[in-house]
């Protein structure tokens, strides 16, 4: 008897993927805004840019900032479309009830509006470090809700995962990776904003001779040490999961996390050894920021899949192929005879 899990309707699933993709693009572009110093590209004007919805594209900092705002609008549109399609298909598998697409996409839309509103706070306070870090925390929350929506729709390998095929140990390992990844992302945002912290450590992998010392160096070093612990943990996970026979989707997420972790160390070395200042350093800094976000969302998805596999999380109105559908709340998949 092999459980065969269903997916949400294709339109809902595609919309969820689109919302996740735009959310990822928006947060990565937000890092580029910070790296290029374009956060005040529209001055202290919000939501318009110097009184225009479509201002003259005469300065690079203005172009970067205003397109970041356009991406925020596009994100709200795609999430809104996901909510609408989920509501239209609320009787379909995986859509309604606890653990369904409708609830996570609705929450994603609400937090997305809050993120947009908080953008006004960051502008009014001239991108102060605390406002920037809070804004980033809200953004990664939106990203996590987008990933959860895709998983609930049956994407990112979730359609192949059924309860009872994973172990609680996988939840612990994946959760530790997700917590550390989130901490590294937020510490990275804080390091980028505190005066002197981005260049406080001379040398790699630790702070060498000529480093600034004081609080900025301690912040930079803390960011690095937590990142090293995260990468070491990510390298161990795929081997542990394979030995325990965790579901393939969970193992795949672990392998992706490991590769991203190794790449992140490479980008960090390139960024520090080559010097962090100057326009020609945008590439390694942008890659470093983007990879950190990818590690976070990968660790989050890995945790969610591990929880489903261990029976700790359910999906809304889950239906099994070949078995009459259900349209109520969350339930555990029933087994049906396999084709073999």
Protein backbone atom coordinates (compact mmCIF):
# COMPACT_ATOMS: atom_id res chain seq x y z
CA UNK A 1 0.00 0.00 0.00
CA UNK A 2 1.66 3.22 -1.16
CA UNK A 3 0.23 6.64 -0.29
CA UNK A 4 -0.21 8.80 -3.39
CA UNK A 5 -0.65 12.44 -2.52
CA UNK A 6 -2.43 15.02 -4.62
CA UNK A 7 -1.57 18.57 -5.58
CA UNK A 8 -3.61 21.75 -5.55
CA UNK A 9 -5.14 22.82 -8.88
CA UNK A 10 -2.47 23.81 -11.41
CA UNK A 11 -3.61 27.45 -11.49
CA UNK A 12 -3.21 27.77 -7.73
CA UNK A 13 0.15 26.04 -7.79
CA UNK A 14 1.47 28.25 -10.61
CA UNK A 15 0.29 31.39 -8.81
CA UNK A 16 2.00 30.26 -5.61
CA UNK A 17 5.26 29.68 -7.49
CA UNK A 18 4.95 33.14 -9.08
CA UNK A 19 4.41 34.78 -5.70
CA UNK A 20 7.41 32.97 -4.25
CA UNK A 21 9.58 33.94 -7.24
CA UNK A 22 8.65 37.63 -7.06
CA UNK A 23 9.16 37.60 -3.28
CA UNK A 24 12.64 36.17 -3.74
CA UNK A 25 13.47 38.68 -6.48
CA UNK A 26 12.16 41.55 -4.35
CA UNK A 27 14.23 40.73 -1.28
CA UNK A 28 17.40 40.15 -3.35
CA UNK A 29 16.84 43.46 -5.13
CA UNK A 30 16.37 45.06 -1.73
CA UNK A 31 19.90 43.96 -0.86
CA UNK A 32 21.14 45.59 -4.05
CA UNK A 33 19.39 48.80 -2.97
CA UNK A 34 21.35 48.70 0.27
CA UNK A 35 24.66 47.67 -1.31
CA UNK A 36 24.51 50.44 -3.91
CA UNK A 37 23.47 53.05 -1.35
CA UNK A 38 20.20 53.71 -3.19
CA UNK A 39 17.87 53.51 -0.21
CA UNK A 40 17.20 57.25 -0.34
CA UNK A 41 17.09 57.39 -4.12
CA UNK A 42 13.60 58.88 -3.96
CA UNK A 43 14.52 61.23 -1.12
CA UNK A 44 12.07 61.26 1.77
CA UNK A 45 9.11 60.77 -0.56
CA UNK A 46 6.89 57.71 -0.14
CA UNK A 47 5.04 56.00 -1.78
CA UNK A 48 5.66 58.33 -4.74
CA UNK A 49 9.16 59.19 -5.89
CA UNK A 50 9.59 62.96 -5.81
CA UNK A 51 5.86 63.31 -6.40
CA UNK A 52 5.77 60.89 -9.36
CA UNK A 53 4.54 57.33 -9.66
CA UNK A 54 6.81 57.07 -12.72
CA UNK A 55 9.61 59.57 -12.16
CA UNK A 56 12.19 60.55 -14.80
CA UNK A 57 14.88 57.87 -14.72
CA UNK A 58 17.79 60.29 -14.55
CA UNK A 59 19.89 58.87 -11.68
CA UNK A 60 21.00 55.32 -11.00
CA UNK A 61 20.13 55.45 -7.29
CA UNK A 62 16.62 56.64 -8.19
CA UNK A 63 16.23 53.90 -10.80
CA UNK A 64 17.26 51.17 -8.34
CA UNK A 65 15.02 52.45 -5.55
CA UNK A 66 11.93 53.02 -7.68
CA UNK A 67 12.19 49.62 -9.34
CA UNK A 68 12.44 48.05 -5.90
CA UNK A 69 9.12 49.75 -5.12
CA UNK A 70 7.64 48.51 -8.40
CA UNK A 71 8.67 44.98 -7.45
CA UNK A 72 6.88 45.42 -4.12
CA UNK A 73 3.71 46.35 -6.01
CA UNK A 74 4.12 43.37 -8.34
CA UNK A 75 4.55 41.12 -5.30
CA UNK A 76 1.26 42.29 -3.79
CA UNK A 77 -0.48 41.67 -7.14
CA UNK A 78 0.86 38.12 -7.48
CA UNK A 79 0.05 37.24 -3.87
CA UNK A 80 -3.41 38.75 -4.28
CA UNK A 81 -3.93 36.61 -7.38
CA UNK A 82 -2.88 33.52 -5.40
CA UNK A 83 -5.40 34.34 -2.66
CA UNK A 84 -8.15 34.89 -5.24
CA UNK A 85 -7.45 31.63 -7.08
CA UNK A 86 -7.24 29.73 -3.80
CA UNK A 87 -10.61 31.17 -2.76
CA UNK A 88 -12.10 30.23 -6.14
CA UNK A 89 -10.81 26.66 -5.68
CA UNK A 90 -11.37 26.37 -1.93
CA UNK A 91 -13.12 22.99 -2.35
CA UNK A 92 -10.07 21.50 -4.09
CA UNK A 93 -7.39 19.37 -2.36
CA UNK A 94 -4.75 21.19 -0.31
CA UNK A 95 -6.48 24.57 -0.57
CA UNK A 96 -8.83 25.06 2.38
CA UNK A 97 -8.68 24.23 6.05
CA UNK A 98 -5.80 24.14 8.45
CA UNK A 99 -2.56 23.78 6.53
CA UNK A 100 -4.18 24.91 3.28
CA UNK A 101 -2.99 27.29 0.59
CA UNK A 102 -5.76 29.80 1.30
CA UNK A 103 -4.63 30.52 4.86
CA UNK A 104 -0.90 30.85 4.16
CA UNK A 105 -1.42 32.98 1.03
CA UNK A 106 -3.86 35.22 2.91
CA UNK A 107 -1.34 35.70 5.70
CA UNK A 108 1.37 36.36 3.11
CA UNK A 109 -0.77 39.12 1.60
CA UNK A 110 -1.39 40.72 5.00
CA UNK A 111 2.32 40.67 5.94
CA UNK A 112 3.16 41.94 2.44
CA UNK A 113 0.99 45.02 2.96
CA UNK A 114 2.62 45.52 6.36
CA UNK A 115 6.07 45.31 4.71
CA UNK A 116 5.03 47.92 2.15
CA UNK A 117 3.74 50.21 4.89
CA UNK A 118 6.91 49.75 6.92
CA UNK A 119 8.84 50.92 3.87
CA UNK A 120 7.56 54.39 4.74
CA UNK A 121 9.15 54.05 8.18
CA UNK A 122 12.56 53.20 6.71
CA UNK A 123 12.34 56.22 4.41
CA UNK A 124 11.17 58.60 7.16
CA UNK A 125 14.03 57.52 9.39
CA UNK A 126 16.58 57.75 6.53
CA UNK A 127 17.19 54.00 6.46
CA UNK A 128 18.34 53.79 10.07
CA UNK A 129 19.95 50.47 10.95
CA UNK A 130 17.10 49.31 13.18
CA UNK A 131 14.45 50.16 10.58
CA UNK A 132 16.41 48.36 7.86
CA UNK A 133 16.86 45.21 9.95
CA UNK A 134 13.16 45.13 10.91
CA UNK A 135 12.19 45.67 7.28
CA UNK A 136 14.41 42.76 6.27
CA UNK A 137 12.92 40.54 8.98
CA UNK A 138 9.44 41.28 7.64
CA UNK A 139 10.63 40.57 4.08
CA UNK A 140 12.08 37.16 4.97
CA UNK A 141 8.79 36.37 6.74
CA UNK A 142 6.93 37.11 3.51
CA UNK A 143 9.39 34.86 1.68
CA UNK A 144 8.84 32.03 4.18
CA UNK A 145 5.07 32.32 3.82
CA UNK A 146 5.51 32.14 0.05
CA UNK A 147 7.55 28.96 0.38
CA UNK A 148 4.95 27.51 2.76
CA UNK A 149 2.21 28.30 0.23
CA UNK A 150 4.05 26.45 -2.53
CA UNK A 151 4.65 23.45 -0.26
CA UNK A 152 0.98 23.39 0.72
CA UNK A 153 0.06 23.47 -2.97
CA UNK A 154 2.14 20.33 -3.49
CA UNK A 155 5.20 22.02 -4.96
CA UNK A 156 8.90 21.89 -4.06
CA UNK A 157 8.69 18.12 -3.68
CA UNK A 158 5.83 18.17 -1.16
CA UNK A 159 3.58 16.04 -3.38
CA UNK A 160 5.99 13.12 -2.91
CA UNK A 161 6.11 13.37 0.91
CA UNK A 162 3.61 11.53 3.09
CA UNK A 163 3.28 11.23 6.85
CA UNK A 164 5.11 8.40 8.55
CA UNK A 165 8.07 8.31 6.17
CA UNK A 166 10.35 10.68 8.08
CA UNK A 167 11.94 10.88 11.51
CA UNK A 168 11.74 13.56 14.24
CA UNK A 169 15.54 13.83 14.10
CA UNK A 170 15.27 15.31 10.61
CA UNK A 171 13.00 18.02 12.01
CA UNK A 172 15.62 18.92 14.61
CA UNK A 173 18.46 19.10 12.11
CA UNK A 174 16.48 21.10 9.57
CA UNK A 175 15.09 23.48 12.20
CA UNK A 176 18.57 24.19 13.53
CA UNK A 177 19.67 25.06 9.99
CA UNK A 178 16.67 27.35 9.48
CA UNK A 179 17.20 29.18 12.79
CA UNK A 180 20.90 29.72 12.11
CA UNK A 181 20.21 30.80 8.52
CA UNK A 182 17.71 33.40 9.72
CA UNK A 183 20.15 34.65 12.35
CA UNK A 184 22.93 34.94 9.75
CA UNK A 185 20.67 36.88 7.37
CA UNK A 186 19.64 39.36 10.06
CA UNK A 187 23.19 39.70 11.39
CA UNK A 188 24.32 40.31 7.81
CA UNK A 189 21.79 43.11 7.43
CA UNK A 190 22.89 44.63 10.74
CA UNK A 191 26.58 44.34 9.82
CA UNK A 192 25.94 46.11 6.52
CA UNK A 193 24.28 49.08 8.26
CA UNK A 194 26.44 49.67 11.36
CA UNK A 195 29.16 52.20 10.65
CA UNK A 196 32.52 50.52 10.16
CA UNK A 197 31.22 46.97 10.54
CA UNK A 198 31.39 45.96 6.83
CA UNK A 199 35.14 46.66 6.74
CA UNK A 200 35.95 45.98 10.40
CA UNK A 201 37.64 42.61 9.79
CA UNK A 202 40.73 42.55 7.61
CA UNK A 203 41.53 39.05 6.43
CA UNK A 204 39.67 35.79 6.01
CA UNK A 205 38.31 33.54 7.53
CA UNK A 206 38.84 35.46 10.78
CA UNK A 207 39.90 39.02 11.57
CA UNK A 208 43.56 39.57 10.84
CA UNK A 209 46.12 42.22 11.65
CA UNK A 210 44.90 45.72 10.87
CA UNK A 211 41.28 45.12 11.81
CA UNK A 212 39.39 48.02 13.36
CA UNK A 213 38.59 46.46 16.74
CA UNK A 214 35.74 47.50 19.01
CA UNK A 215 32.04 46.92 18.52
CA UNK A 216 32.02 46.87 14.69
CA UNK A 217 34.67 44.14 14.61
CA UNK A 218 32.82 42.07 17.23
CA UNK A 219 29.64 42.34 15.16
CA UNK A 220 31.41 41.32 11.95
CA UNK A 221 33.15 38.41 13.68
CA UNK A 222 29.90 37.21 15.28
CA UNK A 223 28.26 37.21 11.85
CA UNK A 224 31.13 35.15 10.46
CA UNK A 225 31.23 32.62 13.31
CA UNK A 226 27.49 31.91 13.13
CA UNK A 227 27.80 31.59 9.34
CA UNK A 228 30.65 29.08 9.70
CA UNK A 229 28.59 27.00 12.15
CA UNK A 230 25.68 27.09 9.70
CA UNK A 231 27.81 25.95 6.76
CA UNK A 232 29.36 23.10 8.78
CA UNK A 233 25.85 22.00 9.80
CA UNK A 234 24.59 22.20 6.22
CA UNK A 235 27.48 20.03 5.02
CA UNK A 236 26.58 17.32 7.54
CA UNK A 237 22.82 17.18 6.91
CA UNK A 238 22.59 15.40 3.52
CA UNK A 239 24.83 12.57 4.72
CA UNK A 240 22.86 12.17 7.95
CA UNK A 241 19.52 12.24 6.10
CA UNK A 242 20.67 9.69 3.55
CA UNK A 243 21.88 7.33 6.27
CA UNK A 244 18.54 7.56 8.06
CA UNK A 245 16.54 7.05 4.88
CA UNK A 246 14.67 10.35 5.02
CA UNK A 247 12.29 11.11 2.10
CA UNK A 248 14.03 12.07 -1.12
CA UNK A 249 12.51 15.57 -1.12
CA UNK A 250 14.05 16.25 2.30
CA UNK A 251 17.41 14.86 1.15
CA UNK A 252 17.31 16.99 -2.00
CA UNK A 253 16.71 20.15 0.02
CA UNK A 254 19.65 19.19 2.25
CA UNK A 255 21.97 18.70 -0.75
CA UNK A 256 20.92 22.07 -2.18
CA UNK A 257 21.56 23.70 1.19
CA UNK A 258 25.04 22.17 1.34
CA UNK A 259 25.97 23.44 -2.13
CA UNK A 260 24.66 26.92 -1.33
CA UNK A 261 26.60 26.93 1.95
CA UNK A 262 29.88 26.14 0.20
CA UNK A 263 29.18 28.80 -2.43
CA UNK A 264 28.46 31.31 0.32
CA UNK A 265 31.92 30.80 1.80
CA UNK A 266 33.43 31.33 -1.65
CA UNK A 267 31.52 34.59 -2.17
CA UNK A 268 32.53 35.78 1.30
CA UNK A 269 36.21 35.07 0.64
CA UNK A 270 36.03 36.85 -2.73
CA UNK A 271 34.31 39.83 -1.13
CA UNK A 272 36.70 40.20 1.81
CA UNK A 273 40.01 39.37 0.14
CA UNK A 274 39.20 41.48 -2.90
CA UNK A 275 38.08 44.42 -0.76
CA UNK A 276 34.49 45.28 0.07
CA UNK A 277 34.48 48.90 -1.08
CA UNK A 278 34.00 50.28 -4.59
CA UNK A 279 31.44 49.85 -7.40
CA UNK A 280 33.40 46.91 -8.84
CA UNK A 281 32.60 44.99 -5.63
CA UNK A 282 28.83 44.95 -6.19
CA UNK A 283 28.98 41.50 -7.80
CA UNK A 284 30.45 39.50 -4.87
CA UNK A 285 28.38 41.44 -2.32
CA UNK A 286 25.17 40.87 -4.29
CA UNK A 287 25.95 37.18 -4.75
CA UNK A 288 26.69 36.91 -1.03
CA UNK A 289 23.35 38.50 -0.11
CA UNK A 290 21.35 36.47 -2.63
CA UNK A 291 22.92 33.16 -1.58
CA UNK A 292 22.21 33.90 2.08
CA UNK A 293 18.53 34.40 1.27
CA UNK A 294 18.47 31.19 -0.79
CA UNK A 295 19.99 29.27 2.12
CA UNK A 296 17.28 30.62 4.43
CA UNK A 297 14.39 29.65 2.16
CA UNK A 298 15.96 26.24 1.42
CA UNK A 299 16.37 25.52 5.14
CA UNK A 300 12.78 26.63 5.77
CA UNK A 301 11.42 24.34 3.02
CA UNK A 302 13.56 21.46 4.29
CA UNK A 303 12.10 21.95 7.78
CA UNK A 304 8.53 22.05 6.50
CA UNK A 305 9.00 18.91 4.39
CA UNK A 306 10.61 17.12 7.33
CA UNK A 307 7.65 18.03 9.54
CA UNK A 308 5.18 16.71 6.96
CA UNK A 309 7.18 13.50 6.59
CA UNK A 310 7.24 12.97 10.36
CA UNK A 311 3.50 13.64 10.67
CA UNK A 312 3.99 16.90 12.59
CA UNK A 313 2.38 19.11 9.90
CA UNK A 314 -0.61 18.53 7.65
CA UNK A 315 -1.86 19.98 4.39
CA UNK A 316 -5.34 21.34 3.92
CA UNK A 317 -8.08 19.14 2.44
CA UNK A 318 -5.50 16.62 1.32
CA UNK A 319 -6.76 14.14 -1.26
CA UNK A 320 -5.33 10.87 -2.48
CA UNK A 321 -5.30 9.84 -6.11
CA UNK A 322 -7.80 7.12 -6.75
CA UNK A 323 -9.74 7.81 -3.56
CA UNK A 324 -12.90 9.94 -3.40
CA UNK A 325 -11.90 13.50 -2.51
CA UNK A 326 -12.46 15.31 0.71
CA UNK A 327 -13.31 18.97 0.98
CA UNK A 328 -13.13 19.59 4.71
CA UNK A 329 -10.23 20.60 6.87
CA UNK A 330 -6.82 19.03 7.11
CA UNK A 331 -6.55 15.30 7.20
CA UNK A 332 -3.91 12.62 6.89
CA UNK A 333 -3.52 10.92 3.53
CA UNK A 334 -5.00 7.47 3.23
CA UNK A 335 -3.16 4.68 1.54
CA UNK A 336 -4.24 3.31 -1.81
CA UNK A 337 -2.90 0.24 -3.61
CA UNK A 338 0.17 1.06 -5.65
CA UNK A 339 0.24 0.44 -9.37
CA UNK A 340 2.78 -2.28 -8.87
